[in-house]
PDB file of C-alpha atoms in Angstrom:
ATOM      1  CA  MET A 295     244.400  16.109 151.578  1.00  0.00           C
ATOM      2  CA  ALA A 296     243.320  16.222 147.957  1.00  0.00           C
ATOM      3  CA  ASP A 297     245.503  17.987 145.394  1.00  0.00           C
ATOM      4  CA  ASN A 298     243.542  20.973 144.086  1.00  0.00           C
ATOM      5  CA  ASN A 299     245.865  21.284 141.083  1.00  0.00           C
ATOM      6  CA  ALA A 300     245.072  17.834 139.731  1.00  0.00           C
ATOM      7  CA  ILE A 301     243.568  17.798 136.245  1.00  0.00           C
ATOM      8  CA  PRO A 302     240.182  16.045 136.192  1.00  0.00           C
ATOM      9  CA  THR A 303     239.787  13.172 133.768  1.00  0.00           C
ATOM     10  CA  ALA A 304     236.508  12.862 131.887  1.00  0.00           C
ATOM     11  CA  VAL A 305     234.871   9.489 131.853  1.00  0.00           C
ATOM     12  CA  GLY A 306     232.457   8.261 129.194  1.00  0.00           C
ATOM     13  CA  SER A 307     232.121   7.727 125.473  1.00  0.00           C
ATOM     14  CA  ASN A 308     232.364  11.493 124.788  1.00  0.00           C
ATOM     15  CA  SER A 309     235.676  11.937 126.600  1.00  0.00           C
ATOM     16  CA  PHE A 310     238.963  12.504 124.788  1.00  0.00           C
ATOM     17  CA  LYS A 311     240.832   9.230 124.295  1.00  0.00           C
ATOM     18  CA  GLU A 312     243.795   9.832 121.986  1.00  0.00           C
ATOM     19  CA  ALA A 313     245.127  11.805 119.040  1.00  0.00           C
ATOM     20  CA  VAL A 314     244.932   9.900 115.769  1.00  0.00           C
ATOM     21  CA  CYS A 315     246.265  10.615 112.282  1.00  0.00           C
ATOM     22  CA  ILE A 316     243.754  10.401 109.429  1.00  0.00           C
ATOM     23  CA  ASP A 317     243.880  10.975 105.687  1.00  0.00           C
ATOM     24  CA  ALA A 318     241.203  13.551 104.851  1.00  0.00           C
ATOM     25  CA  GLY A 319     240.336  16.112 102.212  1.00  0.00           C
ATOM     26  CA  ARG A 320     241.219  19.605 103.413  1.00  0.00           C
ATOM     27  CA  ILE A 321     239.525  22.539 101.668  1.00  0.00           C
ATOM     28  CA  TYR A 322     242.212  25.067 100.750  1.00  0.00           C
ATOM     29  CA  ASP A 323     239.994  27.582  98.979  1.00  0.00           C
ATOM     30  CA  SER A 324     236.350  28.053  98.057  1.00  0.00           C
ATOM     31  CA  CYS A 325     234.000  30.642  96.599  1.00  0.00           C
ATOM     32  CA  SER A 326     230.275  31.109  96.165  1.00  0.00           C
ATOM     33  CA  GLU A 327     228.723  32.205  92.890  1.00  0.00           C
ATOM     34  CA  LYS A 328     225.401  33.827  92.044  1.00  0.00           C
ATOM     35  CA  ASP A 329     225.094  33.801  88.247  1.00  0.00           C
ATOM     36  CA  CYS A 330     222.311  35.274  86.165  1.00  0.00           C
ATOM     37  CA  ILE A 331     222.682  33.470  82.839  1.00  0.00           C
ATOM     38  CA  GLU A 332     220.830  35.232  80.037  1.00  0.00           C
ATOM     39  CA  ASN A 333     219.782  33.982  76.596  1.00  0.00           C
ATOM     40  CA  LEU A 334     220.760  30.378  77.201  1.00  0.00           C
ATOM     41  CA  ARG A 335     219.735  28.344  74.171  1.00  0.00           C
ATOM     42  CA  VAL A 336     217.859  25.087  74.711  1.00  0.00           C
ATOM     43  CA  VAL A 337     218.665  22.232  72.321  1.00  0.00           C
ATOM     44  CA  PHE A 338     216.101  19.510  71.628  1.00  0.00           C
ATOM     45  CA  THR A 339     216.088  16.068  70.076  1.00  0.00           C
ATOM     46  CA  ASP A 340     214.438  15.558  66.703  1.00  0.00           C
ATOM     47  CA  CYS A 341     211.199  14.570  68.472  1.00  0.00           C
ATOM     48  CA  GLY A 342     211.212  17.579  70.763  1.00  0.00           C
ATOM     49  CA  GLN A 343     212.148  20.031  68.013  1.00  0.00           C
ATOM     50  CA  ASN A 344     209.086  18.994  65.999  1.00  0.00           C
ATOM     51  CA  VAL A 345     206.905  20.049  68.937  1.00  0.00           C
ATOM     52  CA  ILE A 346     208.760  23.371  69.307  1.00  0.00           C
ATOM     53  CA  ASP A 347     208.485  24.157  65.586  1.00  0.00           C
ATOM     54  CA  GLN A 348     204.689  23.850  65.790  1.00  0.00           C
ATOM     55  CA  ALA A 349     204.326  25.804  69.038  1.00  0.00           C
ATOM     56  CA  SER A 350     203.045  29.361  69.261  1.00  0.00           C
ATOM     57  CA  SER A 351     204.357  29.934  72.799  1.00  0.00           C
ATOM     58  CA  VAL A 352     206.304  28.107  75.501  1.00  0.00           C
ATOM     59  CA  LYS A 353     206.447  28.191  79.275  1.00  0.00           C
ATOM     60  CA  CYS A 354     209.325  26.963  81.421  1.00  0.00           C
ATOM     61  CA  LYS A 355     208.203  24.423  84.023  1.00  0.00           C
ATOM     62  CA  SER A 356     211.513  23.462  85.629  1.00  0.00           C
ATOM     63  CA  VAL A 357     215.284  23.462  85.207  1.00  0.00           C
ATOM     64  CA  THR A 358     217.415  20.769  86.849  1.00  0.00           C
ATOM     65  CA  VAL A 359     221.175  20.166  86.876  1.00  0.00           C
ATOM     66  CA  LEU A 360     222.070  16.947  85.054  1.00  0.00           C
ATOM     67  CA  ASN A 361     225.829  17.020  85.549  1.00  0.00           C
ATOM     68  CA  VAL A 362     228.850  19.286  85.944  1.00  0.00           C
ATOM     69  CA  PHE A 363     232.051  18.388  84.088  1.00  0.00           C
ATOM     70  CA  MET A 364     235.238  19.867  85.567  1.00  0.00           C
ATOM     71  CA  GLU A 365     238.908  20.183  84.692  1.00  0.00           C
ATOM     72  CA  VAL A 366     241.622  21.398  87.065  1.00  0.00           C
ATOM     73  CA  GLU A 367     244.831  22.885  85.674  1.00  0.00           C
ATOM     74  CA  PRO A 368     247.663  24.857  87.325  1.00  0.00           C
ATOM     75  CA  VAL A 369     247.789  28.563  86.536  1.00  0.00           C
ATOM     76  CA  PRO A 370     251.084  29.479  84.807  1.00  0.00           C
ATOM     77  CA  PHE A 371     253.367  31.910  86.650  1.00  0.00           C
ATOM     78  CA  ASN A 372     251.097  31.840  89.705  1.00  0.00           C
ATOM     79  CA  ARG A 373     252.265  28.955  91.840  1.00  0.00           C
ATOM     80  CA  GLY A 374     249.719  27.287  94.038  1.00  0.00           C
ATOM     81  CA  PHE A 375     246.708  28.548  92.072  1.00  0.00           C
ATOM     82  CA  TYR A 376     244.541  26.432  89.807  1.00  0.00           C
ATOM     83  CA  SER A 377     241.873  27.138  87.237  1.00  0.00           C
ATOM     84  CA  VAL A 378     238.668  25.148  87.542  1.00  0.00           C
ATOM     85  CA  ASP A 379     236.849  24.912  84.210  1.00  0.00           C
ATOM     86  CA  MET A 380     233.231  23.866  84.644  1.00  0.00           C
ATOM     87  CA  THR A 381     230.521  22.981  82.151  1.00  0.00           C
ATOM     88  CA  PHE A 382     227.002  22.727  83.534  1.00  0.00           C
ATOM     89  CA  PHE A 383     224.364  20.696  81.713  1.00  0.00           C
ATOM     90  CA  PHE A 384     220.724  21.473  82.492  1.00  0.00           C
ATOM     91  CA  LYS A 385     217.545  19.590  81.720  1.00  0.00           C
ATOM     92  CA  VAL A 386     214.893  22.127  80.744  1.00  0.00           C
ATOM     93  CA  THR A 387     211.256  21.040  80.898  1.00  0.00           C
ATOM     94  CA  LEU A 388     208.878  23.212  78.888  1.00  0.00           C
ATOM     95  CA  ALA A 389     205.165  23.381  78.213  1.00  0.00           C
ATOM     96  CA  ALA A 390     204.607  24.036  74.499  1.00  0.00           C
ATOM     97  CA  TYR A 391     201.288  25.600  73.430  1.00  0.00           C
ATOM     98  CA  ASN A 392     199.979  25.191  69.876  1.00  0.00           C
ATOM     99  CA  SER A 393     197.117  27.571  70.615  1.00  0.00           C
ATOM    100  CA  PRO A 394     195.711  29.307  73.702  1.00  0.00           C
ATOM    101  CA  VAL A 395     192.781  26.866  73.900  1.00  0.00           C
ATOM    102  CA  ASN A 396     194.700  23.596  73.507  1.00  0.00           C
ATOM    103  CA  CYS A 397     196.397  21.710  76.306  1.00  0.00           C
ATOM    104  CA  PRO A 398     200.177  22.152  76.370  1.00  0.00           C
ATOM    105  CA  VAL A 399     202.614  19.432  75.342  1.00  0.00           C
ATOM    106  CA  GLU A 400     205.521  18.741  77.689  1.00  0.00           C
ATOM    107  CA  VAL A 401     208.911  18.699  75.990  1.00  0.00           C
ATOM    108  CA  CYS A 402     212.430  18.451  77.431  1.00  0.00           C
ATOM    109  CA  GLY A 403     215.684  19.878  76.135  1.00  0.00           C
ATOM    110  CA  VAL A 404     219.292  20.468  77.135  1.00  0.00           C
ATOM    111  CA  ALA A 405     221.099  23.698  77.885  1.00  0.00           C
ATOM    112  CA  SER A 406     224.770  24.090  78.791  1.00  0.00           C
ATOM    113  CA  TYR A 407     226.838  26.801  80.443  1.00  0.00           C
ATOM    114  CA  SER A 408     230.599  27.061  80.920  1.00  0.00           C
ATOM    115  CA  LYS A 409     232.569  29.132  83.386  1.00  0.00           C
ATOM    116  CA  LYS A 410     236.001  29.292  85.009  1.00  0.00           C
ATOM    117  CA  VAL A 411     237.205  30.228  88.483  1.00  0.00           C
ATOM    118  CA  ILE A 412     240.729  30.432  89.914  1.00  0.00           C
ATOM    119  CA  LEU A 413     241.312  29.135  93.430  1.00  0.00           C
ATOM    120  CA  TYR A 414     244.297  28.465  95.647  1.00  0.00           C
ATOM    121  CA  GLY A 415     245.138  24.787  96.028  1.00  0.00           C
ATOM    122  CA  SER A 416     248.686  24.903  97.408  1.00  0.00           C
ATOM    123  CA  GLU A 417     251.563  22.990  95.851  1.00  0.00           C
ATOM    124  CA  GLY A 418     252.459  19.341  95.672  1.00  0.00           C
ATOM    125  CA  ASN A 419     254.467  17.405  93.114  1.00  0.00           C
ATOM    126  CA  VAL A 420     254.424  13.923  94.584  1.00  0.00           C
ATOM    127  CA  ARG A 421     253.217  10.840  92.752  1.00  0.00           C
ATOM    128  CA  VAL A 422     250.700   8.797  94.717  1.00  0.00           C
ATOM    129  CA  PHE A 423     250.650   4.986  94.501  1.00  0.00           C
ATOM    130  CA  SER A 424     247.957   2.916  96.177  1.00  0.00           C
ATOM    131  CA  SER A 425     246.686  -0.635  96.060  1.00  0.00           C
ATOM    132  CA  THR A 426     243.189  -1.030  94.695  1.00  0.00           C
ATOM    133  CA  ASN A 427     241.003  -3.400  92.756  1.00  0.00           C
ATOM    134  CA  GLN A 428     240.034  -0.986  90.002  1.00  0.00           C
ATOM    135  CA  ASN A 429     241.995   0.474  87.081  1.00  0.00           C
ATOM    136  CA  CYS A 430     245.238  -1.160  88.175  1.00  0.00           C
ATOM    137  CA  ASP A 431     248.051  -2.969  86.463  1.00  0.00           C
ATOM    138  CA  GLU A 432     249.019  -6.618  86.893  1.00  0.00           C
ATOM    139  CA  ASN A 433     250.504  -5.887  90.330  1.00  0.00           C
ATOM    140  CA  CYS A 434     247.291  -4.189  91.500  1.00  0.00           C
ATOM    141  CA  VAL A 435     249.038  -0.885  92.157  1.00  0.00           C
ATOM    142  CA  CYS A 436     247.616   2.360  90.785  1.00  0.00           C
ATOM    143  CA  GLU A 437     249.295   5.703  90.300  1.00  0.00           C
ATOM    144  CA  SER A 438     247.607   9.090  90.525  1.00  0.00           C
ATOM    145  CA  THR A 439     248.816  12.664  90.336  1.00  0.00           C
ATOM    146  CA  ASN A 440     248.774  15.026  93.275  1.00  0.00           C
ATOM    147  CA  LEU A 441     246.575  17.646  91.653  1.00  0.00           C
ATOM    148  CA  PRO A 442     243.951  19.087  93.974  1.00  0.00           C
ATOM    149  CA  LYS A 443     240.342  17.982  93.572  1.00  0.00           C
ATOM    150  CA  ALA A 444     237.571  20.408  92.689  1.00  0.00           C
ATOM    151  CA  THR A 445     233.995  19.982  93.854  1.00  0.00           C
ATOM    152  CA  VAL A 446     230.871  21.943  92.973  1.00  0.00           C
ATOM    153  CA  GLN A 447     227.743  22.209  95.085  1.00  0.00           C
ATOM    154  CA  VAL A 448     224.757  23.520  93.163  1.00  0.00           C
ATOM    155  CA  VAL A 449     221.016  23.779  93.615  1.00  0.00           C
ATOM    156  CA  ASP A 450     218.517  23.537  90.789  1.00  0.00           C
ATOM    157  CA  PRO A 451     218.411  26.887  88.977  1.00  0.00           C
ATOM    158  CA  ILE A 452     215.544  29.361  88.999  1.00  0.00           C
ATOM    159  CA  CYS A 453     214.011  29.967  85.584  1.00  0.00           C
ATOM    160  CA  LEU A 454     213.615  33.737  85.235  1.00  0.00           C
ATOM    161  CA  SER A 455     212.318  33.990  81.669  1.00  0.00           C
ATOM    162  CA  CYS A 456     211.604  31.860  78.603  1.00  0.00           C
ATOM    163  CA  ARG A 457     211.024  33.007  75.033  1.00  0.00           C
ATOM    164  CA  LEU A 458     210.279  31.423  71.666  1.00  0.00           C
ATOM    165  CA  VAL A 459     211.820  33.057  68.591  1.00  0.00           C
ATOM    166  CA  GLU A 460     212.013  32.384  64.881  1.00  0.00           C
ATOM    167  CA  ALA A 461     215.268  30.730  63.879  1.00  0.00           C
ATOM    168  CA  PRO A 462     217.503  32.552  61.379  1.00  0.00           C
ATOM    169  CA  GLN A 463     218.243  30.980  58.032  1.00  0.00           C
ATOM    170  CA  ASN A 464     220.827  28.201  57.898  1.00  0.00           C
ATOM    171  CA  CYS A 465     220.697  27.850  61.697  1.00  0.00           C
ATOM    172  CA  CYS A 466     221.949  24.450  62.814  1.00  0.00           C
ATOM    173  CA  ASN A 467     221.937  22.707  66.172  1.00  0.00           C
ATOM    174  CA  ASP A 468     225.416  22.291  67.625  1.00  0.00           C
ATOM    175  CA  VAL A 469     225.048  18.940  69.365  1.00  0.00           C
ATOM    176  CA  THR A 470     228.702  17.889  69.241  1.00  0.00           C
ATOM    177  CA  THR A 471     229.330  19.315  72.721  1.00  0.00           C
ATOM    178  CA  ILE A 472     226.627  17.193  74.413  1.00  0.00           C
ATOM    179  CA  PRO A 473     228.214  14.090  76.012  1.00  0.00           C
ATOM    180  CA  PRO A 474     226.680  10.694  75.239  1.00  0.00           C
ATOM    181  CA  SER A 475     225.819  10.212  78.921  1.00  0.00           C
ATOM    182  CA  ILE A 476     223.545  13.261  78.674  1.00  0.00           C
ATOM    183  CA  CYS A 477     222.030  12.289  75.324  1.00  0.00           C
ATOM    184  CA  ASN A 478     221.054   8.837  76.555  1.00  0.00           C
ATOM    185  CA  GLY A 479     218.589  10.325  79.029  1.00  0.00           C
ATOM    186  CA  PHE A 480     216.329  11.787  76.311  1.00  0.00           C
ATOM    187  CA  ASP A 481     213.914  10.314  73.814  1.00  0.00           C
ATOM    188  CA  GLY A 482     214.983  10.811  70.225  1.00  0.00           C
ATOM    189  CA  ASN A 483     218.315  11.774  68.717  1.00  0.00           C
ATOM    190  CA  PHE A 484     220.347  14.938  69.056  1.00  0.00           C
ATOM    191  CA  CYS A 485     221.322  15.515  65.447  1.00  0.00           C
ATOM    192  CA  CYS A 486     222.332  18.471  63.318  1.00  0.00           C
ATOM    193  CA  TYR A 487     219.172  19.847  61.711  1.00  0.00           C
ATOM    194  CA  ASN A 488     217.781  23.238  60.763  1.00  0.00           C
ATOM    195  CA  PRO A 489     215.090  24.241  63.289  1.00  0.00           C
ATOM    196  CA  SER A 490     212.447  26.782  62.430  1.00  0.00           C
ATOM    197  CA  LYS A 491     212.055  28.032  66.027  1.00  0.00           C
ATOM    198  CA  LEU A 492     214.456  28.439  68.947  1.00  0.00           C
ATOM    199  CA  VAL A 493     213.969  28.613  72.695  1.00  0.00           C
ATOM    200  CA  PHE A 494     216.074  30.835  74.951  1.00  0.00           C
ATOM    201  CA  ILE A 495     215.888  30.913  78.731  1.00  0.00           C
ATOM    202  CA  THR A 496     217.346  33.080  81.493  1.00  0.00           C
ATOM    203  CA  ILE A 497     218.188  31.303  84.741  1.00  0.00           C
ATOM    204  CA  GLY A 498     219.570  32.161  88.158  1.00  0.00           C
ATOM    205  CA  LEU A 499     222.246  29.763  89.382  1.00  0.00           C
ATOM    206  CA  PHE A 500     223.668  29.424  92.912  1.00  0.00           C
ATOM    207  CA  SER A 501     226.828  27.366  93.385  1.00  0.00           C
ATOM    208  CA  ILE A 502     229.783  26.811  95.719  1.00  0.00           C
ATOM    209  CA  ILE A 503     233.120  25.767  94.243  1.00  0.00           C
ATOM    210  CA  GLN A 504     235.770  24.186  96.471  1.00  0.00           C
ATOM    211  CA  ILE A 505     239.292  22.971  95.891  1.00  0.00           C
ATOM    212  CA  GLU A 506     240.757  20.403  98.261  1.00  0.00           C
ATOM    213  CA  ARG A 507     243.735  18.124  98.796  1.00  0.00           C
ATOM    214  CA  SER A 508     244.210  14.840 100.593  1.00  0.00           C
ATOM    215  CA  VAL A 509     246.330  15.562 103.649  1.00  0.00           C
ATOM    216  CA  GLN A 510     247.266  13.767 106.850  1.00  0.00           C
ATOM    217  CA  MET A 511     245.718  15.492 109.846  1.00  0.00           C
ATOM    218  CA  LEU A 512     246.044  14.901 113.576  1.00  0.00           C
ATOM    219  CA  ILE A 513     242.638  14.987 115.272  1.00  0.00           C
ATOM    220  CA  PRO A 514     241.339  14.137 118.744  1.00  0.00           C
ATOM    221  CA  ALA A 515     239.572  10.795 118.960  1.00  0.00           C
ATOM    222  CA  TYR A 516     236.803  10.274 121.494  1.00  0.00           C
ATOM    223  CA  ASP A 517     235.596   6.767 120.759  1.00  0.00           C
ATOM    224  CA  PHE A 518     234.662   4.405 117.971  1.00  0.00           C
ATOM    225  CA  CYS A 519     231.370   5.026 116.188  1.00  0.00           C
ATOM    226  CA  VAL A 520     229.492   2.130 117.705  1.00  0.00           C
ATOM    227  CA  PRO A 521     225.824   2.149 116.577  1.00  0.00           C
ATOM    228  CA  ASP A 522     223.473   2.834 119.457  1.00  0.00           C
ATOM    229  CA  LYS A 523     220.305   1.665 117.659  1.00  0.00           C
ATOM    230  CA  ASP A 524     219.196  -1.904 117.291  1.00  0.00           C
ATOM    231  CA  CYS A 525     218.253  -2.923 113.773  1.00  0.00           C
ATOM    232  CA  SER A 526     215.229  -4.699 115.192  1.00  0.00           C
ATOM    233  CA  ASP A 527     213.776  -1.247 115.901  1.00  0.00           C
ATOM    234  CA  SER A 528     213.475  -0.643 112.168  1.00  0.00           C
ATOM    235  CA  VAL A 529     210.539  -1.788 110.114  1.00  0.00           C
ATOM    236  CA  THR A 530     211.378  -5.294 108.955  1.00  0.00           C
ATOM    237  CA  THR A 531     207.890  -6.690 108.530  1.00  0.00           C
ATOM    238  CA  ASP A 532     206.245  -7.358 105.181  1.00  0.00           C
ATOM    239  CA  ASP A 533     202.803  -6.568 106.590  1.00  0.00           C
ATOM    240  CA  PRO A 534     201.684  -3.318 104.854  1.00  0.00           C
ATOM    241  CA  CYS A 535     199.252  -2.516 107.671  1.00  0.00           C
ATOM    242  CA  GLU A 536     202.069  -2.771 110.235  1.00  0.00           C
ATOM    243  CA  ILE A 537     204.154  -0.360 108.170  1.00  0.00           C
ATOM    244  CA  PHE A 538     201.166   1.972 107.842  1.00  0.00           C
ATOM    245  CA  LYS A 539     200.723   2.068 111.621  1.00  0.00           C
ATOM    246  CA  ARG A 540     204.244   3.498 112.003  1.00  0.00           C
ATOM    247  CA  ILE A 541     203.558   6.439 109.678  1.00  0.00           C
ATOM    248  CA  LYS A 542     202.746   9.665 111.494  1.00  0.00           C
ATOM    249  CA  PHE A 543     199.312  11.093 110.808  1.00  0.00           C
ATOM    250  CA  PRO A 544     199.655  14.004 108.289  1.00  0.00           C
ATOM    251  CA  THR A 545     197.798  16.608 110.318  1.00  0.00           C
ATOM    252  CA  ASN A 546     199.203  19.539 108.330  1.00  0.00           C
ATOM    253  CA  GLU A 547     197.782  18.117 105.120  1.00  0.00           C
ATOM    254  CA  PHE A 548     194.250  18.347 106.547  1.00  0.00           C
ATOM    255  CA  PHE A 549     194.790  21.614 108.431  1.00  0.00           C
ATOM    256  CA  PRO A 550     197.146  23.887 106.438  1.00  0.00           C
ATOM    257  CA  PRO A 551     199.057  26.383 108.638  1.00  0.00           C
ATOM    258  CA  LYS A 552     197.698  29.894 109.067  1.00  0.00           C
ATOM    259  CA  LEU A 553     199.745  32.938 108.162  1.00  0.00           C
ATOM    260  CA  SER A 554     200.455  33.562 111.849  1.00  0.00           C
ATOM    261  CA  ASP A 555     201.913  30.042 112.176  1.00  0.00           C
ATOM    262  CA  LEU A 556     204.570  30.580 109.534  1.00  0.00           C
ATOM    263  CA  CYS A 557     208.092  31.531 110.575  1.00  0.00           C
ATOM    264  CA  ASP A 558     210.037  34.328 108.906  1.00  0.00           C
ATOM    265  CA  GLU A 559     211.790  31.927 106.542  1.00  0.00           C
ATOM    266  CA  ASP A 560     208.473  30.494 105.354  1.00  0.00           C
ATOM    267  CA  LEU A 561     207.124  34.000 104.806  1.00  0.00           C
ATOM    268  CA  LEU A 562     210.102  34.848 102.615  1.00  0.00           C
ATOM    269  CA  THR A 563     209.497  31.695 100.580  1.00  0.00           C
ATOM    270  CA  VAL A 564     205.822  32.496 100.122  1.00  0.00           C
ATOM    271  CA  SER A 565     206.521  36.092  99.138  1.00  0.00           C
ATOM    272  CA  GLY A 566     209.227  34.936  96.714  1.00  0.00           C
ATOM    273  CA  ASN A 567     206.768  32.701  94.936  1.00  0.00           C
TER     274      ASN A 567
END
């Protein structure tokens, strides 16, 4: 007679096999931010500033995030908490109009924004040594501190307003805070000069800031990640017509969806625009 109290054992690649210990980044604290940044000054290179000085009006076309520089420091007298200092650098693309009848000239500039948040990152005073091939001494052993790591997830900001104003006397561009890695992506030189006109923008910024530590965690293991797709199924031919045959016909491009075909999320997007 069969034992009704026996525990069934699952069979297959999705069944539990063993508990394994892994080194992973555990998120100890996080927060979401919705910032409305007003009167953010846009700085231009010498080439771009010449276009702005001759413009009668400007229109913001797009704002993209170039980079976010971060520093993590422990908060004094508050053990386990850390301050995350962030500096966002934005690439601002504008359309500059000399007159209402002339075509606009596209010009790009840089804007920056700094902020600080305090998050919990737990405590740890160990010194970590690991073997690696980069930034190591003659014995190929590197040392790192056990400070938590901060990460920022951000989407490209929404430009809410853009205005062109006359620059006050003796106004100078402060370009010393722009890192060389940012400057190298623009035509011209960011130098200290006296502009005759300034551009200020207001943007909406959505971001998620996380603070994490490398910890050893025990997790259930089901199986190894063995690929289930053959590489021969991918397009490996050099024949452009063969590649074209695999592309799905763009029906929606010829027959745009009706209002009744849009879901609620699409309707919100359309109404927001």
